Short mmCIF file of C-alpha atoms in Angstrom, two decimals:
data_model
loop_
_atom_site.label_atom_id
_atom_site.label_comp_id
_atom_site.label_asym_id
_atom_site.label_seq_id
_atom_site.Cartn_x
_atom_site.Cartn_y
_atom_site.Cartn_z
CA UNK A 523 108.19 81.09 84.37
CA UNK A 524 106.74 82.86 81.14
CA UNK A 525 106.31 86.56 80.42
CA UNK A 526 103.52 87.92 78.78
CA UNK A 527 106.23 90.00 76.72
CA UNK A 528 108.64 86.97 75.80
CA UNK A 529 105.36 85.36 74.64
CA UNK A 530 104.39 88.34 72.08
CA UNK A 531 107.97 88.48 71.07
CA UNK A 532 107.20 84.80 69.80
CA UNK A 533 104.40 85.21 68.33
CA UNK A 534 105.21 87.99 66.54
CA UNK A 535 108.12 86.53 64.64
CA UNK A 536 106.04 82.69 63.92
CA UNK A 537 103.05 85.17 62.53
CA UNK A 538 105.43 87.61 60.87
CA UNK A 539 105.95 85.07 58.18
CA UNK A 540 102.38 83.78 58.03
CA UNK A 541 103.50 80.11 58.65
CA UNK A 542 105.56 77.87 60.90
CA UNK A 543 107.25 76.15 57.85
CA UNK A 544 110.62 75.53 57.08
CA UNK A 545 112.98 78.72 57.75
CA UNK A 546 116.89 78.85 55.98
CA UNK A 547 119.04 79.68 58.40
CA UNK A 548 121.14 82.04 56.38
CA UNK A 549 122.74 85.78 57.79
CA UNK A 550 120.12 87.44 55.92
CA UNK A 551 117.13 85.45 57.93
CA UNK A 552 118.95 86.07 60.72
CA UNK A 553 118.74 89.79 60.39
CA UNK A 554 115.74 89.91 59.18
CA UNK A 555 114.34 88.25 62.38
CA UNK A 556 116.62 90.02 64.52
CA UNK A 557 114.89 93.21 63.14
CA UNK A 558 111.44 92.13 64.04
CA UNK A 559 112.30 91.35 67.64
CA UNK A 560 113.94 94.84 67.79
CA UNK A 561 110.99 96.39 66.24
CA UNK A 562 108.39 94.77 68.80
CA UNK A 563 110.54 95.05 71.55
CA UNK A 564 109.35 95.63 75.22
CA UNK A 565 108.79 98.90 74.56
CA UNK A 566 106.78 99.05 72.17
CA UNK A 567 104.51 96.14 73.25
CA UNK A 568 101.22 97.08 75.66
CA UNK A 569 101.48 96.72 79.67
CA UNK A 570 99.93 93.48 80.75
CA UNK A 571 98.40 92.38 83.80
CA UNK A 572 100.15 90.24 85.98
CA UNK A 573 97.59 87.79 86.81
CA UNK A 574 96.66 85.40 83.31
CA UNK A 575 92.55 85.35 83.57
CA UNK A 576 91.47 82.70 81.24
CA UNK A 577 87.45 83.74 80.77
CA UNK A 578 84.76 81.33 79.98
CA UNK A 579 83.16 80.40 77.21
CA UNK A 580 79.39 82.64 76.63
CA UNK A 581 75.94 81.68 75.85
CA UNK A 582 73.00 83.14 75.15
CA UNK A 583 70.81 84.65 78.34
CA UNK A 584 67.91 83.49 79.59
CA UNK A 585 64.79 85.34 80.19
CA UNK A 586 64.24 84.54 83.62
CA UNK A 587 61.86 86.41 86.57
CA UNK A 588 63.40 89.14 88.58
CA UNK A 589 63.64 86.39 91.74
CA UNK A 590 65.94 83.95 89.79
CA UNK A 591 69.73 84.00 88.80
CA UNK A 592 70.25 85.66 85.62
CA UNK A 593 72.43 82.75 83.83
CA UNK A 594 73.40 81.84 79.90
CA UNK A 595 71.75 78.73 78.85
CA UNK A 596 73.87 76.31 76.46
CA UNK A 597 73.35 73.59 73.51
CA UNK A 598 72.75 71.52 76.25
CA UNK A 599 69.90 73.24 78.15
CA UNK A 600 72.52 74.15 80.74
CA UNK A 601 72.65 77.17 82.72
CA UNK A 602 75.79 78.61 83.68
CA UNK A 603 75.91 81.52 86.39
CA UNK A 604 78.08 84.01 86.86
CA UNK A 605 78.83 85.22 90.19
CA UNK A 606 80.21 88.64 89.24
CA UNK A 607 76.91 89.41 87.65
CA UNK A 608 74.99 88.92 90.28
CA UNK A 609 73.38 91.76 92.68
CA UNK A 610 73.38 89.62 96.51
CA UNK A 611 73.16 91.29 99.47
CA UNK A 612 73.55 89.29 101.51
CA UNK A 613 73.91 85.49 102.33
CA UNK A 614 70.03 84.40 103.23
CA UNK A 615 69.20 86.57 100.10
CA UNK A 616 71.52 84.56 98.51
CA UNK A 617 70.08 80.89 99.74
CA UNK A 618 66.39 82.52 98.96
CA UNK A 619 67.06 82.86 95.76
CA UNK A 620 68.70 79.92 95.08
CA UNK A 621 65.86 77.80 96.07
CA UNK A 622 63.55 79.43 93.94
CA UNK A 623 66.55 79.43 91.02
CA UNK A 624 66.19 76.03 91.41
CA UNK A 625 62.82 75.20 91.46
CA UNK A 626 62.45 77.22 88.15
CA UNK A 627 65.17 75.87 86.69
CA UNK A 628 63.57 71.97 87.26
CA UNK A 629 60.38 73.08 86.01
CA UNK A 630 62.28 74.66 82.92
CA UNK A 631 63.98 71.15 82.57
CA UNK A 632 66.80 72.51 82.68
CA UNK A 633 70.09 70.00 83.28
CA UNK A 634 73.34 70.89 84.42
CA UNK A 635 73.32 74.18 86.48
CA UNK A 636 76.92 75.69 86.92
CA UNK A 637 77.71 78.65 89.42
CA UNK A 638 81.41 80.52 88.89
CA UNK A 639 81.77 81.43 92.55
CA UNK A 640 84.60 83.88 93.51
CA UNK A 641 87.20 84.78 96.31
CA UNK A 642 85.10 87.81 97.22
CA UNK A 643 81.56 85.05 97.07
CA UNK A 644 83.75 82.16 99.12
CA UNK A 645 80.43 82.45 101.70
CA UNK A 646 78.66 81.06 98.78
CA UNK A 647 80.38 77.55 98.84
CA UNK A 648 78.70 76.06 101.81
CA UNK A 649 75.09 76.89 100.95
CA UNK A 650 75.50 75.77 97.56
CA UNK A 651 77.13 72.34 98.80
CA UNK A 652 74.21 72.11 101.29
CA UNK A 653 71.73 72.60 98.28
CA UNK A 654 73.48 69.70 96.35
CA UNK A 655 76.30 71.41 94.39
CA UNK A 656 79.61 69.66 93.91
CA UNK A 657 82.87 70.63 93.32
CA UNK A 658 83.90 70.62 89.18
CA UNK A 659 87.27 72.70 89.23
CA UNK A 660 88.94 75.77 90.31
CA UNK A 661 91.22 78.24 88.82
CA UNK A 662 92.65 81.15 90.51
CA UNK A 663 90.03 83.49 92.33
CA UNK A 664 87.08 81.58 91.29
CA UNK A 665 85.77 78.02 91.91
CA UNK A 666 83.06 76.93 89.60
CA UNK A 667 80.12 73.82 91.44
CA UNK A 668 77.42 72.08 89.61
CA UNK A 669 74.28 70.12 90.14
CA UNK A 670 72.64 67.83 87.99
CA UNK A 671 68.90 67.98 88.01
CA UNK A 672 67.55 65.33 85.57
CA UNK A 673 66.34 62.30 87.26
CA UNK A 674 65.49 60.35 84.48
CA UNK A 675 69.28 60.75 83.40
CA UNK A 676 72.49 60.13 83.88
CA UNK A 677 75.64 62.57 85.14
CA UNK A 678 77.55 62.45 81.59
CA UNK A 679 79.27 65.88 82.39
CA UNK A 680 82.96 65.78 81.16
CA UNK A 681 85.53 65.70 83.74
CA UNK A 682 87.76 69.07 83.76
CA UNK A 683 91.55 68.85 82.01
CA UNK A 684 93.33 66.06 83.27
CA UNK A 685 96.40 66.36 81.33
CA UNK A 686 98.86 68.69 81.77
CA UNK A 687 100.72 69.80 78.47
CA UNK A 688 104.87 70.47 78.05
CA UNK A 689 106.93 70.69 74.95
CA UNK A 690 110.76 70.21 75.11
CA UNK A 691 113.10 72.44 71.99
CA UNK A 692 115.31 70.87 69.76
CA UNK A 693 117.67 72.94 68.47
CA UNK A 694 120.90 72.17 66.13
CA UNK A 695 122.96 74.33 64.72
CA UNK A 696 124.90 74.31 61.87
CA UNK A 697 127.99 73.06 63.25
CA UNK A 698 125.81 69.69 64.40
CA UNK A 699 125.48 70.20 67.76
CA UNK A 700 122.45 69.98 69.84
CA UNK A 701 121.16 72.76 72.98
CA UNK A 702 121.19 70.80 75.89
CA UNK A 703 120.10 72.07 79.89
CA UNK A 704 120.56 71.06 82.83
CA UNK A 705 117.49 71.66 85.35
CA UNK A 706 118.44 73.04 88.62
CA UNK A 707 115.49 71.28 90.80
CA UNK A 708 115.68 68.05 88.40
CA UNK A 709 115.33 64.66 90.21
CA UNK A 710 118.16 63.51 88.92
CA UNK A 711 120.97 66.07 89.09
CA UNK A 712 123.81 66.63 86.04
CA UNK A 713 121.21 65.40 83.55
CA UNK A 714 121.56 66.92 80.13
CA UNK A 715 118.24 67.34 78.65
CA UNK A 716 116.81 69.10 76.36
CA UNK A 717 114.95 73.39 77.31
CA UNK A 718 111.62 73.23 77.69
CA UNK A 719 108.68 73.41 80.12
CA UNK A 720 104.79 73.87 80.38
CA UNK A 721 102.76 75.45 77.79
CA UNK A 722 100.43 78.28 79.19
CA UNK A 723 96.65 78.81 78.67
CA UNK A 724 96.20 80.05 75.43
CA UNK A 725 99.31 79.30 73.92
CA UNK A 726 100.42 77.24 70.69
CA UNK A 727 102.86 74.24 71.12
CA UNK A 728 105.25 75.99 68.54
CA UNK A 729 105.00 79.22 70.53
CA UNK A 730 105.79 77.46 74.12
CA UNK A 731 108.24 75.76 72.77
CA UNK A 732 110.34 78.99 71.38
CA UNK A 733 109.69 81.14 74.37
CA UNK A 734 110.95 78.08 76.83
CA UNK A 735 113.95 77.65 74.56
CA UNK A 736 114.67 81.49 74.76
CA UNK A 737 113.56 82.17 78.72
CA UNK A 738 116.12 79.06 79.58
CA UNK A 739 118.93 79.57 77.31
CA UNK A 740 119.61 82.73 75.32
CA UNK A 741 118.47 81.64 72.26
CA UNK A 742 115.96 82.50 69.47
CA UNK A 743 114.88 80.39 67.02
CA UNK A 744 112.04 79.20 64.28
CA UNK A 745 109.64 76.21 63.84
CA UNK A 746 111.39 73.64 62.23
CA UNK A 747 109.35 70.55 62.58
CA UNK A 748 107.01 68.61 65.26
CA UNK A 749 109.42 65.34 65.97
CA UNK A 750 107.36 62.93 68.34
CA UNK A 751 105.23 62.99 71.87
CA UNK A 752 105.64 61.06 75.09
CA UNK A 753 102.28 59.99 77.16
CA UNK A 754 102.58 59.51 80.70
CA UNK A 755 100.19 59.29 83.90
CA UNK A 756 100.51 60.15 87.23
CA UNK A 757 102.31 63.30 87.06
CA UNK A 758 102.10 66.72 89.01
CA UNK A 759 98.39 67.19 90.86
CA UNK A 760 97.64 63.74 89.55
CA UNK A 761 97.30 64.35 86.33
CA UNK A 762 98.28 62.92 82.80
CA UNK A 763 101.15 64.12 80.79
CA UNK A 764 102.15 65.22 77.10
CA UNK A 765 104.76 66.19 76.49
CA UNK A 766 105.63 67.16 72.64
CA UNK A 767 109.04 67.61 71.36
CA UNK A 768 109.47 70.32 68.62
CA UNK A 769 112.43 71.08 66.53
CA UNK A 770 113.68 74.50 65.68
CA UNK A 771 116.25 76.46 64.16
CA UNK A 772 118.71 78.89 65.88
CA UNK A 773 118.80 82.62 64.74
CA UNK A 774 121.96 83.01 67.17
CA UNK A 775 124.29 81.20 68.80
CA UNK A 776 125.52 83.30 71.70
CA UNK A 777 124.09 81.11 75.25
CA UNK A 778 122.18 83.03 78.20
CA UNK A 779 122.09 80.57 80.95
CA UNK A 780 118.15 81.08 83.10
CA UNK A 781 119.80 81.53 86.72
CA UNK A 782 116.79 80.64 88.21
CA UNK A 783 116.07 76.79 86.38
CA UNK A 784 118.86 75.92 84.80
CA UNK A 785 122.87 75.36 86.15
CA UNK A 786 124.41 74.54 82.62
CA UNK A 787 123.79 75.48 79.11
CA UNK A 788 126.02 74.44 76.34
CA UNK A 789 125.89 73.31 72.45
CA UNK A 790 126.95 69.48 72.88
CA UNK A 791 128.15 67.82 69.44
CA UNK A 792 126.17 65.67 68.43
CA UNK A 793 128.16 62.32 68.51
CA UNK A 794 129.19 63.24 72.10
CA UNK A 795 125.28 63.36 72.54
CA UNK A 796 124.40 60.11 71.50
CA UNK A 797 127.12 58.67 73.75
CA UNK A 798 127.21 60.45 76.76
CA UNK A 799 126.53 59.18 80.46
CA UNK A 800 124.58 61.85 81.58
CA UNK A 801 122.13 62.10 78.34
CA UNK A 802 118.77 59.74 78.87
CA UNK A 803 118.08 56.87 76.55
CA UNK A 804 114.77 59.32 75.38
CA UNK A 805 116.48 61.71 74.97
CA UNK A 806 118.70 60.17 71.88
CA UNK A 807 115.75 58.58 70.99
CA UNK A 808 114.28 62.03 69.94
CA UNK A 809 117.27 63.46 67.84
CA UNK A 810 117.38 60.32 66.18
CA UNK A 811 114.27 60.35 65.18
CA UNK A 812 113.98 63.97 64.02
CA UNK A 813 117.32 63.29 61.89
CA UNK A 814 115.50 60.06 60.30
CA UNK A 815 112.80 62.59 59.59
CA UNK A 816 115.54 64.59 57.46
CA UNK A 817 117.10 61.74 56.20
CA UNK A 818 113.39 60.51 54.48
CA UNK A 819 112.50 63.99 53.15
CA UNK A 820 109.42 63.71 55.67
CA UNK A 821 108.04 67.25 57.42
CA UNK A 822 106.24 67.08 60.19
CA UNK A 823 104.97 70.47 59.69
CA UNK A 824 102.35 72.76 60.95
CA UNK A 825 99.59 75.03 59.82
CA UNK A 826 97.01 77.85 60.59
CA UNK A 827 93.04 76.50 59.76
CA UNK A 828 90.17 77.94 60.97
CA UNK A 829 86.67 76.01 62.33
CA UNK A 830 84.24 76.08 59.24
CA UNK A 831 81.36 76.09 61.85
CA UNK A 832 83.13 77.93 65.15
CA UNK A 833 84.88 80.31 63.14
CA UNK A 834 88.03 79.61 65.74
CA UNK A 835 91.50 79.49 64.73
CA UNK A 836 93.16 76.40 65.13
CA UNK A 837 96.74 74.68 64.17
CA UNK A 838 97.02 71.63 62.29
CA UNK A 839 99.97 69.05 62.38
CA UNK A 840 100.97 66.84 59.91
CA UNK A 841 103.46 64.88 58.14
CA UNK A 842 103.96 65.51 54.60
CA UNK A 843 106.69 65.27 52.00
CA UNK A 844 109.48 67.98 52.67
CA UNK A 845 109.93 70.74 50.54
CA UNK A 846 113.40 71.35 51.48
CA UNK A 847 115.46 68.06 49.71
CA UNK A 848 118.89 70.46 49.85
CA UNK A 849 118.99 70.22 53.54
CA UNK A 850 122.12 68.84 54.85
CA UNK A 851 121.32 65.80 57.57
CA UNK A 852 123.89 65.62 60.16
CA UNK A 853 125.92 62.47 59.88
CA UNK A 854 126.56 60.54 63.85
#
């Protein structure tokens, strides 16, 4: 459902600021914020691709003789190759130099060997199988096997993701009332819910959550505050599920309804919220909560740290006293 331009939009205005804090929702921030989104509009922002290609993480090479895979060895004496660096002719070239790939790599003592095999490779698959490679994931265009070699060890590879991750936007405005959706392909039908969906690869919570908000309904808005998470198994491809709920603030008011998701939009007061048929029991439970949050003084807030030792960005949420004691709490 997401666009690579929607999603820069986002970012743009959370990074404008240099936080995800607490925002007033005053005319001026409003057109302030209105002014970046014009300013980094479509036009302005770089073509994409249409296809997301998430790329994997890279090692060191190895020196290795001309009649073995060339492959990046990791902090676990792994080897991972990559099938689009590869020069194969053909497929018994291919199984030749396996075999002697492999006996090199068990003299090396080398332990897990992974192979990123793609579309164009898919003859690959079965010789690699037959040579004791199993399947560890896929993603599209490429499938990535593995063997284990030790044999005075244990398999203690980690299983791939097994949880998928949504987020779900609470928004209230300042006349107390709270964005509610209803999904087109929900299973059950006239439920009021709150916008949201999955968050891509590569994308912060916060982010997802203001580019589902906006996608679905029309509206733009600002971190607020994290408010609580759900944990649930057995969901779609038989994985877990997260899913977060984040509040944010409105920069307009004005609803565009997503044709293709969702068959009603509205802003729903909140005391017809907590009391109406067709809003879930969770669903209260997480407005409540986010206006005991308010009520206390407690933020639930976010911030930008970076990885002493990986030098990666990452985001860090946690509760601490609000700065904002002036804010008016909605009274249900």
């Amino acid at each position: 459902m997401s666009s690579p331009r929607l999603l820069s939009r986002s970012n743009f205005v959370l990074y404008a600021s240099g936080t995800w804090r607490y925002l007033s929702l005053s005319t001026g921030a409003i057109t302030a914020a209105t002014k970046l989104i014009h300013k980094y509009s479509s036009n302005n922002i770089p073509a994409f691709g249409k296809e997301h290609t998430r790329s994997y993480q890279r090692f060191k090479k190895m020196d290795t003789p001309l009649d073995v895979f060339q492959g990046v060895k990791d902090r676990f004496h792994g080897v991972t190759v990559d099938g689009n660096q590869q020069d194969i002719a053909d497929k018994a070239q291919f199984c030749e130099k396996l075999h002697k790939s492999l006996d090199f790599w068990r003299e090396n003592k080398n332990r897990a060997i992974w192979f990123h095999v793609y579309k164009k490779q898919a003859d690959w698959v079965p010789i690699l199988a037959d040579a004791g490679f199993d399947f560890h994931h896929a993603r599209s265009g490429v499938v990535t096997m593995y063997i284990w070699l030790p044999k005075d060890e244990s398999n203690n590879l980690p299983s791939y993701a097994h949880t998928l991750v949504g987020v779900g936007g609470l928004v209230i405005n300042e006349r107390n009332e709270v964005l509610v959706v209803s999904d087109k392909h929900a299973i059950a039908k006239n439920i009021w819910k709150l916008p949201g969906g999955y968050v891509e690869p590569n994308e912060n919570l916060v982010d997802s959550a203001v580019r589902e908000v906006m996608e679905e309904t029309g509206i733009r808005t600002t971190f607020r505050s994290m408010v609580c998470l759900r944990h649930s198994h057995g969901g779609n491809f038989g994985c877990s599920d997260i899913y977060v709920v984040i509040a944010l603030n409105p920069l307009n008011l004005e609803l565009t309804r997503c044709e293709r998701e969702i068959t009603r939009v509205k802003w729903m007061p909140l005391d017809e919220y907590f009391c109406h048929p067709e809003v879930l029991d969770a669903s209260r439970l997480f407005v409540r909560t986010y206006l005991d949050y308010q009520k206390r003084g407690l933020d639930f807030t976010c911030t930008n740290m970076m990885h002493a030792l990986l030098k990666k960005e990452y985001q860090l949420y946690y509760v601490s006293q609000g700065k904002d004691g002036n804010q008016q709490v909605p009274k249900v």
